[in-house]
GROMACS .gro file of N, CA and C in nm:
model
  426
    1MET      N    1   2.114   9.303  10.806
    1MET     CA    2   2.213   9.361  10.716
    1MET      C    3   2.142   9.455  10.619
    2SER      N    4   2.195   9.574  10.602
    2SER     CA    5   2.136   9.673  10.511
    2SER      C    6   2.185   9.652  10.369
    3HIS      N    7   2.095   9.675  10.274
    3HIS     CA    8   2.126   9.664  10.132
    3HIS      C    9   2.083   9.791  10.060
    4PHE      N   10   2.162   9.829   9.961
    4PHE     CA   11   2.126   9.936   9.869
    4PHE      C   12   2.156   9.888   9.728
    5PHE      N   13   2.058   9.899   9.641
    5PHE     CA   14   2.075   9.861   9.501
    5PHE      C   15   2.020   9.975   9.416
    6GLN      N   16   2.091  10.004   9.308
    6GLN     CA   17   2.042  10.108   9.217
    6GLN      C   18   2.063  10.062   9.074
    7LYS      N   19   1.955  10.076   8.996
    7LYS     CA   20   1.959  10.033   8.856
    7LYS      C   21   1.886  10.132   8.769
    8PRO      N   22   1.939  10.159   8.649
    8PRO     CA   23   1.862  10.238   8.553
    8PRO      C   24   1.765  10.145   8.479
    9LEU      N   25   1.656  10.202   8.433
    9LEU     CA   26   1.561  10.127   8.351
    9LEU      C   27   1.521  10.214   8.234
   10GLN      N   28   1.553  10.168   8.114
   10GLN     CA   29   1.513  10.235   7.991
   10GLN      C   30   1.381  10.173   7.946
   11LEU      N   31   1.275  10.254   7.951
   11LEU     CA   32   1.144  10.204   7.907
   11LEU      C   33   1.134  10.212   7.756
   12PRO      N   34   1.054  10.127   7.696
   12PRO     CA   35   1.029  10.142   7.552
   12PRO      C   36   0.946  10.268   7.528
   13ARG      N   37   0.935  10.305   7.403
   13ARG     CA   38   0.852  10.420   7.365
   13ARG      C   39   0.705  10.382   7.384
   14TYR      N   40   0.632  10.469   7.451
   14TYR     CA   41   0.488  10.450   7.471
   14TYR      C   42   0.412  10.563   7.405
   15ALA      N   43   0.291  10.533   7.363
   15ALA     CA   44   0.201  10.636   7.311
   15ALA      C   45   0.156  10.725   7.426
   16GLN      N   46   0.104  10.841   7.392
   16GLN     CA   47   0.047  10.929   7.494
   16GLN      C   48  -0.061  10.852   7.569
   17GLY      N   49  -0.055  10.857   7.701
   17GLY     CA   50  -0.153  10.786   7.782
   17GLY      C   51  -0.092  10.737   7.911
   18TYR      N   52  -0.163  10.647   7.976
   18TYR     CA   53  -0.125  10.594   8.107
   18TYR      C   54  -0.101  10.445   8.091
   19HIS      N   55   0.018  10.401   8.130
   19HIS     CA   56   0.062  10.265   8.099
   19HIS      C   57   0.110  10.194   8.225
   20LEU      N   58   0.062  10.072   8.247
   20LEU     CA   59   0.109   9.991   8.359
   20LEU      C   60   0.251   9.943   8.332
   21ILE      N   61   0.341   9.973   8.424
   21ILE     CA   62   0.481   9.933   8.407
   21ILE      C   63   0.533   9.854   8.528
   22THR      N   64   0.443   9.808   8.613
   22THR     CA   65   0.484   9.739   8.735
   22THR      C   66   0.577   9.622   8.705
   23ASP      N   67   0.540   9.537   8.611
   23ASP     CA   68   0.621   9.419   8.580
   23ASP      C   69   0.759   9.459   8.528
   24LEU      N   70   0.767   9.562   8.445
   24LEU     CA   71   0.897   9.608   8.395
   24LEU      C   72   0.986   9.655   8.509
   25VAL      N   73   0.928   9.726   8.604
   25VAL     CA   74   1.005   9.776   8.719
   25VAL      C   75   1.055   9.658   8.802
   26GLU      N   76   0.966   9.567   8.836
   26GLU     CA   77   1.006   9.452   8.918
   26GLU      C   78   1.113   9.367   8.849
   27ASP      N   79   1.097   9.345   8.719
   27ASP     CA   80   1.195   9.265   8.645
   27ASP      C   81   1.331   9.332   8.637
   28ALA      N   82   1.334   9.464   8.640
   28ALA     CA   83   1.460   9.538   8.625
   28ALA      C   84   1.545   9.535   8.751
   29ILE      N   85   1.486   9.503   8.864
   29ILE     CA   86   1.562   9.504   8.989
   29ILE      C   87   1.529   9.380   9.072
   30PRO      N   88   1.579   9.263   9.026
   30PRO     CA   89   1.550   9.138   9.097
   30PRO      C   90   1.608   9.133   9.239
   31GLU      N   91   1.698   9.225   9.270
   31GLU     CA   92   1.756   9.231   9.405
   31GLU      C   93   1.652   9.261   9.513
   32LEU      N   94   1.532   9.303   9.471
   32LEU     CA   95   1.423   9.324   9.568
   32LEU      C   96   1.404   9.202   9.656
   33ARG      N   97   1.425   9.084   9.598
   33ARG     CA   98   1.403   8.959   9.672
   33ARG      C   99   1.496   8.946   9.793
   34GLN      N  100   1.605   9.022   9.795
   34GLN     CA  101   1.699   9.016   9.907
   34GLN      C  102   1.658   9.106  10.024
   35ILE      N  103   1.557   9.188  10.003
   35ILE     CA  104   1.516   9.285  10.105
   35ILE      C  105   1.386   9.238  10.170
   36GLN      N  106   1.391   9.221  10.301
   36GLN     CA  107   1.271   9.179  10.375
   36GLN      C  108   1.185   9.298  10.416
   37VAL      N  109   1.250   9.407  10.456
   37VAL     CA  110   1.180   9.530  10.495
   37VAL      C  111   1.256   9.647  10.436
   38GLY      N  112   1.190   9.727  10.353
   38GLY     CA  113   1.258   9.841  10.292
   38GLY      C  114   1.167   9.917  10.199
   39PHE      N  115   1.230   9.985  10.104
   39PHE     CA  116   1.158  10.068  10.008
   39PHE      C  117   1.222  10.061   9.871
   40LEU      N  118   1.139  10.078   9.770
   40LEU     CA  119   1.187  10.100   9.634
   40LEU      C  120   1.146  10.241   9.594
   41GLN      N  121   1.244  10.320   9.555
   41GLN     CA  122   1.214  10.450   9.498
   41GLN      C  123   1.225  10.437   9.347
   42VAL      N  124   1.123  10.484   9.277
   42VAL     CA  125   1.120  10.485   9.131
   42VAL      C  126   1.118  10.631   9.090
   43PHE      N  127   1.221  10.675   9.020
   43PHE     CA  128   1.237  10.816   8.981
   43PHE      C  129   1.241  10.826   8.829
   44ILE      N  130   1.160  10.915   8.772
   44ILE     CA  131   1.161  10.936   8.627
   44ILE      C  132   1.247  11.058   8.597
   45GLN      N  133   1.336  11.045   8.499
   45GLN     CA  134   1.433  11.149   8.468
   45GLN      C  135   1.386  11.237   8.352
   46HIS      N  136   1.262  11.282   8.361
   46HIS     CA  137   1.203  11.363   8.254
   46HIS      C  138   1.108  11.466   8.312
   47THR      N  139   1.079  11.571   8.236
   47THR     CA  140   0.989  11.678   8.282
   47THR      C  141   0.856  11.680   8.208
   48SER      N  142   0.833  11.587   8.119
   48SER     CA  143   0.707  11.585   8.044
   48SER      C  144   0.637  11.449   8.053
   49ALA      N  145   0.674  11.373   8.154
   49ALA     CA  146   0.609  11.246   8.186
   49ALA      C  147   0.615  11.232   8.337
   50ALA      N  148   0.536  11.142   8.392
   50ALA     CA  149   0.530  11.129   8.537
   50ALA      C  150   0.499  10.985   8.577
   51LEU      N  151   0.490  10.965   8.708
   51LEU     CA  152   0.459  10.835   8.765
   51LEU      C  153   0.343  10.850   8.864
   52THR      N  154   0.264  10.746   8.875
   52THR     CA  155   0.163  10.740   8.979
   52THR      C  156   0.128  10.595   9.004
   53ILE      N  157   0.058  10.570   9.113
   53ILE     CA  158   0.008  10.437   9.146
   53ILE      C  159  -0.143  10.444   9.144
   54ASN      N  160  -0.204  10.348   9.072
   54ASN     CA  161  -0.350  10.344   9.068
   54ASN      C  162  -0.396  10.207   9.021
   55GLU      N  163  -0.521  10.198   8.981
   55GLU     CA  164  -0.590  10.076   8.941
   55GLU      C  165  -0.510   9.993   8.840
   56ASN      N  166  -0.492   9.864   8.870
   56ASN     CA  167  -0.415   9.779   8.779
   56ASN      C  168  -0.500   9.678   8.703
   57ALA      N  169  -0.631   9.678   8.724
   57ALA     CA  170  -0.715   9.574   8.664
   57ALA      C  171  -0.796   9.624   8.545
   58ASP      N  172  -0.865   9.733   8.560
   58ASP     CA  173  -0.956   9.780   8.456
   58ASP      C  174  -0.890   9.889   8.373
   59PRO      N  175  -0.862   9.863   8.245
   59PRO     CA  176  -0.794   9.963   8.162
   59PRO      C  177  -0.876  10.090   8.136
   60THR      N  178  -1.007  10.085   8.162
   60THR     CA  179  -1.086  10.206   8.141
   60THR      C  180  -1.049  10.315   8.242
   61VAL      N  181  -0.992  10.276   8.356
   61VAL     CA  182  -0.944  10.375   8.453
   61VAL      C  183  -0.834  10.460   8.389
   62ARG      N  184  -0.741  10.395   8.321
   62ARG     CA  185  -0.631  10.467   8.256
   62ARG      C  186  -0.684  10.558   8.145
   63LYS      N  187  -0.783  10.511   8.071
   63LYS     CA  188  -0.844  10.594   7.966
   63LYS      C  189  -0.915  10.715   8.027
   64ASP      N  190  -0.986  10.695   8.138
   64ASP     CA  191  -1.053  10.806   8.205
   64ASP      C  192  -0.953  10.908   8.260
   65PHE      N  193  -0.840  10.860   8.311
   65PHE     CA  194  -0.733  10.952   8.352
   65PHE      C  195  -0.696  11.043   8.236
   66GLN      N  196  -0.670  10.981   8.121
   66GLN     CA  197  -0.626  11.058   8.004
   66GLN      C  198  -0.733  11.158   7.961
   67THR      N  199  -0.857  11.115   7.955
   67THR     CA  200  -0.965  11.205   7.914
   67THR      C  201  -0.976  11.323   8.010
   68PHE      N  202  -0.979  11.296   8.139
   68PHE     CA  203  -0.996  11.403   8.237
   68PHE      C  204  -0.879  11.502   8.236
   69VAL      N  205  -0.756  11.449   8.240
   69VAL     CA  206  -0.639  11.538   8.247
   69VAL      C  207  -0.624  11.618   8.118
   70ASN      N  208  -0.655  11.559   8.004
   70ASN     CA  209  -0.648  11.635   7.878
   70ASN      C  210  -0.753  11.745   7.872
   71GLU      N  211  -0.869  11.723   7.933
   71GLU     CA  212  -0.969  11.829   7.938
   71GLU      C  213  -0.931  11.937   8.040
   72LEU      N  214  -0.868  11.896   8.149
   72LEU     CA  215  -0.824  11.990   8.252
   72LEU      C  216  -0.713  12.081   8.200
   73ILE      N  217  -0.620  12.023   8.123
   73ILE     CA  218  -0.504  12.097   8.071
   73ILE      C  219  -0.498  12.071   7.919
   74PRO      N  220  -0.576  12.145   7.842
   74PRO     CA  221  -0.584  12.119   7.698
   74PRO      C  222  -0.462  12.174   7.622
   75GLU      N  223  -0.428  12.105   7.514
   75GLU     CA  224  -0.319  12.151   7.426
   75GLU      C  225  -0.356  12.279   7.354
   76THR      N  226  -0.481  12.310   7.348
   76THR     CA  227  -0.528  12.428   7.274
   76THR      C  228  -0.535  12.553   7.361
   77TYR      N  229  -0.486  12.547   7.484
   77TYR     CA  230  -0.489  12.664   7.571
   77TYR      C  231  -0.412  12.777   7.502
   78PRO      N  232  -0.476  12.892   7.477
   78PRO     CA  233  -0.416  12.994   7.390
   78PRO      C  234  -0.303  13.077   7.452
   79ARG      N  235  -0.281  13.069   7.582
   79ARG     CA  236  -0.181  13.156   7.645
   79ARG      C  237  -0.045  13.092   7.668
   80PHE      N  238  -0.029  12.967   7.632
   80PHE     CA  239   0.102  12.905   7.647
   80PHE      C  240   0.202  12.972   7.553
   81ILE      N  241   0.320  13.003   7.604
   81ILE     CA  242   0.425  13.060   7.519
   81ILE      C  243   0.540  12.962   7.497
   82HIS      N  244   0.551  12.860   7.582
   82HIS     CA  245   0.654  12.757   7.566
   82HIS      C  246   0.599  12.649   7.473
   83THR      N  247   0.610  12.674   7.344
   83THR     CA  248   0.554  12.582   7.244
   83THR      C  249   0.658  12.540   7.141
   84TYR      N  250   0.786  12.553   7.175
   84TYR     CA  251   0.894  12.524   7.080
   84TYR      C  252   0.890  12.382   7.025
   85GLU      N  253   0.846  12.289   7.108
   85GLU     CA  254   0.845  12.149   7.066
   85GLU      C  255   0.706  12.100   7.030
   86GLY      N  256   0.615  12.190   7.004
   86GLY     CA  257   0.480  12.152   6.962
   86GLY      C  258   0.375  12.184   7.066
   87PRO      N  259   0.250  12.171   7.027
   87PRO     CA  260   0.140  12.210   7.117
   87PRO      C  261   0.123  12.120   7.239
   88ASP      N  262   0.183  12.000   7.238
   88ASP     CA  263   0.172  11.914   7.356
   88ASP      C  264   0.284  11.936   7.457
   89ASP      N  265   0.380  12.026   7.425
   89ASP     CA  266   0.498  12.045   7.509
   89ASP      C  267   0.464  12.106   7.645
   90MET      N  268   0.414  12.227   7.648
   90MET     CA  269   0.384  12.292   7.775
   90MET      C  270   0.276  12.219   7.853
   91PRO      N  271   0.169  12.173   7.790
   91PRO     CA  272   0.072  12.094   7.867
   91PRO      C  273   0.136  11.971   7.932
   92ALA      N  274   0.233  11.909   7.865
   92ALA     CA  275   0.300  11.792   7.923
   92ALA      C  276   0.377  11.830   8.049
   93HIS      N  277   0.443  11.946   8.048
   93HIS     CA  278   0.517  11.990   8.167
   93HIS      C  279   0.421  12.014   8.284
   94ILE      N  280   0.310  12.078   8.258
   94ILE     CA  281   0.213  12.105   8.365
   94ILE      C  282   0.152  11.975   8.417
   95LYS      N  283   0.115  11.886   8.328
   95LYS     CA  284   0.057  11.758   8.369
   95LYS      C  285   0.157  11.680   8.456
   96ALA      N  286   0.284  11.682   8.417
   96ALA     CA  287   0.386  11.610   8.493
   96ALA      C  288   0.397  11.664   8.635
   97SER      N  289   0.379  11.795   8.651
   97SER     CA  290   0.385  11.854   8.784
   97SER      C  291   0.262  11.822   8.868
   98PHE      N  292   0.151  11.790   8.806
   98PHE     CA  293   0.032  11.749   8.880
   98PHE      C  294   0.048  11.609   8.937
   99PHE      N  295   0.131  11.529   8.875
   99PHE     CA  296   0.156  11.393   8.923
   99PHE      C  297   0.286  11.397   9.002
  100ASP      N  298   0.382  11.311   8.972
  100ASP     CA  299   0.505  11.312   9.050
  100ASP      C  300   0.621  11.258   8.968
  101THR      N  301   0.742  11.294   9.010
  101THR     CA  302   0.862  11.244   8.945
  101THR      C  303   0.913  11.118   9.013
  102SER      N  304   0.864  11.090   9.134
  102SER     CA  305   0.912  10.969   9.202
  102SER      C  306   0.803  10.908   9.288
  103LEU      N  307   0.819  10.778   9.308
  103LEU     CA  308   0.730  10.701   9.395
  103LEU      C  309   0.817  10.629   9.497
  104GLN      N  310   0.767  10.614   9.616
  104GLN     CA  311   0.834  10.532   9.716
  104GLN      C  312   0.737  10.422   9.757
  105ILE      N  313   0.777  10.298   9.732
  105ILE     CA  314   0.690  10.183   9.751
  105ILE      C  315   0.753  10.091   9.855
  106PRO      N  316   0.678  10.051   9.957
  106PRO     CA  317   0.734   9.959  10.056
  106PRO      C  318   0.771   9.824   9.994
  107ILE      N  319   0.876   9.766  10.048
  107ILE     CA  320   0.915   9.628  10.016
  107ILE      C  321   0.890   9.547  10.141
  108SER      N  322   0.821   9.435  10.127
  108SER     CA  323   0.794   9.347  10.239
  108SER      C  324   0.814   9.203  10.194
  109GLY      N  325   0.901   9.133  10.261
  109GLY     CA  326   0.924   8.993  10.227
  109GLY      C  327   0.980   8.973  10.088
  110GLY      N  328   1.061   9.067  10.040
  110GLY     CA  329   1.123   9.054   9.910
  110GLY      C  330   1.034   9.091   9.793
  111LYS      N  331   0.918   9.152   9.820
  111LYS     CA  332   0.825   9.192   9.713
  111LYS      C  333   0.773   9.332   9.738
  112LEU      N  334   0.733   9.397   9.630
  112LEU     CA  335   0.667   9.527   9.645
  112LEU      C  336   0.536   9.507   9.720
  113ALA      N  337   0.510   9.591   9.818
  113ALA     CA  338   0.391   9.579   9.901
  113ALA      C  339   0.278   9.667   9.846
  114LEU      N  340   0.251   9.650   9.717
  114LEU     CA  341   0.139   9.720   9.655
  114LEU      C  342   0.009   9.651   9.695
  115GLY      N  343  -0.099   9.728   9.698
  115GLY     CA  344  -0.230   9.670   9.723
  115GLY      C  345  -0.271   9.582   9.606
  116ILE      N  346  -0.370   9.497   9.629
  116ILE     CA  347  -0.411   9.398   9.529
  116ILE      C  348  -0.453   9.464   9.396
  117TRP      N  349  -0.509   9.584   9.401
  117TRP     CA  350  -0.556   9.651   9.280
  117TRP      C  351  -0.464   9.764   9.237
  118GLN      N  352  -0.342   9.769   9.291
  118GLN     CA  353  -0.252   9.880   9.260
  118GLN      C  354  -0.143   9.840   9.160
  119GLY      N  355  -0.111   9.933   9.073
  119GLY     CA  356  -0.001   9.916   8.979
  119GLY      C  357   0.069  10.048   8.957
  120ILE      N  358   0.191  10.040   8.907
  120ILE     CA  359   0.271  10.160   8.877
  120ILE      C  360   0.239  10.203   8.735
  121TYR      N  361   0.203  10.329   8.719
  121TYR     CA  362   0.173  10.386   8.587
  121TYR      C  363   0.288  10.474   8.541
  122LEU      N  364   0.323  10.462   8.415
  122LEU     CA  365   0.394  10.568   8.344
  122LEU      C  366   0.286  10.658   8.287
  123CYS      N  367   0.291  10.785   8.319
  123CYS     CA  368   0.198  10.884   8.265
  123CYS      C  369   0.271  10.955   8.151
  124GLU      N  370   0.243  10.915   8.029
  124GLU     CA  371   0.312  10.973   7.912
  124GLU      C  372   0.225  11.085   7.856
  125PHE      N  373   0.278  11.206   7.858
  125PHE     CA  374   0.201  11.323   7.818
  125PHE      C  375   0.236  11.376   7.679
  126ARG      N  376   0.342  11.324   7.619
  126ARG     CA  377   0.381  11.368   7.485
  126ARG      C  378   0.327  11.272   7.380
  127ARG      N  379   0.298  11.325   7.262
  127ARG     CA  380   0.247  11.240   7.153
  127ARG      C  381   0.359  11.161   7.086
  128HIS      N  382   0.479  11.216   7.084
  128HIS     CA  383   0.591  11.150   7.015
  128HIS      C  384   0.713  11.147   7.106
  129ALA      N  385   0.698  11.091   7.224
  129ALA     CA  386   0.808  11.086   7.321
  129ALA      C  387   0.905  10.974   7.287
  130SER      N  388   1.026  10.991   7.331
  130SER     CA  389   1.123  10.882   7.323
  130SER      C  390   1.099  10.790   7.441
  131GLY      N  391   1.170  10.680   7.446
  131GLY     CA  392   1.160  10.593   7.562
  131GLY      C  393   1.206  10.667   7.686
  132ARG      N  394   1.138  10.651   7.793
  132ARG     CA  395   1.168  10.723   7.918
  132ARG      C  396   1.268  10.647   8.003
  133LYS      N  397   1.347  10.723   8.079
  133LYS     CA  398   1.447  10.664   8.168
  133LYS      C  399   1.401  10.675   8.312
  134LEU      N  400   1.411  10.562   8.382
  134LEU     CA  401   1.382  10.558   8.524
  134LEU      C  402   1.509  10.521   8.600
  135LEU      N  403   1.518  10.566   8.724
  135LEU     CA  404   1.625  10.523   8.812
  135LEU      C  405   1.557  10.455   8.931
  136LEU      N  406   1.592  10.329   8.953
  136LEU     CA  407   1.533  10.247   9.058
  136LEU      C  408   1.633  10.233   9.171
  137THR      N  409   1.591  10.265   9.292
  137THR     CA  410   1.678  10.252   9.409
  137THR      C  411   1.604  10.173   9.516
  138ALA      N  412   1.656  10.054   9.546
  138ALA     CA  413   1.598   9.969   9.649
  138ALA      C  414   1.690   9.971   9.770
  139PHE      N  415   1.630   9.984   9.887
  139PHE     CA  416   1.711   9.985  10.008
  139PHE      C  417   1.631   9.925  10.123
  140GLY      N  418   1.702   9.858  10.212
  140GLY     CA  419   1.635   9.798  10.327
  140GLY      C  420   1.720   9.689  10.389
  141ASN      N  421   1.657   9.613  10.475
  141ASN     CA  422   1.725   9.508  10.551
  141ASN      C  423   1.682   9.369  10.505
  142SER      N  424   1.778   9.277  10.516
  142SER     CA  425   1.748   9.137  10.479
  142SER      C  426   1.701   9.061  10.602
   0.00000   0.00000   0.00000
C-alpha cells in the first residue's frame, strides 16, 4: 500500500552556521514509521539558507564548513550590489545556491536510511535570520 504524508516544520531561530536538525525532522513526521520502503524529501522554503547531509558526530566539521565557505564567499566582496538587507544578504544567496534547497533521503524499515555518521544540516547563512520553514514529504510503501 502506498503512503504520502506531508508536514510543515517551523525551525527555531539559529545563529549563522551549520546545525544538526536530524532529530527535529524525524520528530516532525512520525508517519515515517509506516513506510517500509520509500523516501523523505526535505525542502527549505528560503533563498538564504540551505540543507546538506554530512558528519553528525564531530562539531568541528560544522565549524570548518563555516570557516571555509565564509572565506570562499566573503561578506566584504566589494562588487555585490544586492545589499538592501545588509552585507550578509547577497553572500547568503550565493552560499545557498552552492548547497541545496532539498534533500531526498531513503526510508527503510520505517526509519531514515542515513549512514552511521550522517546527519541533516541546516546551513544558516544570515546573521539575524528568522526561524526557517521546511516542508517534509514522505512517500513509499508499507
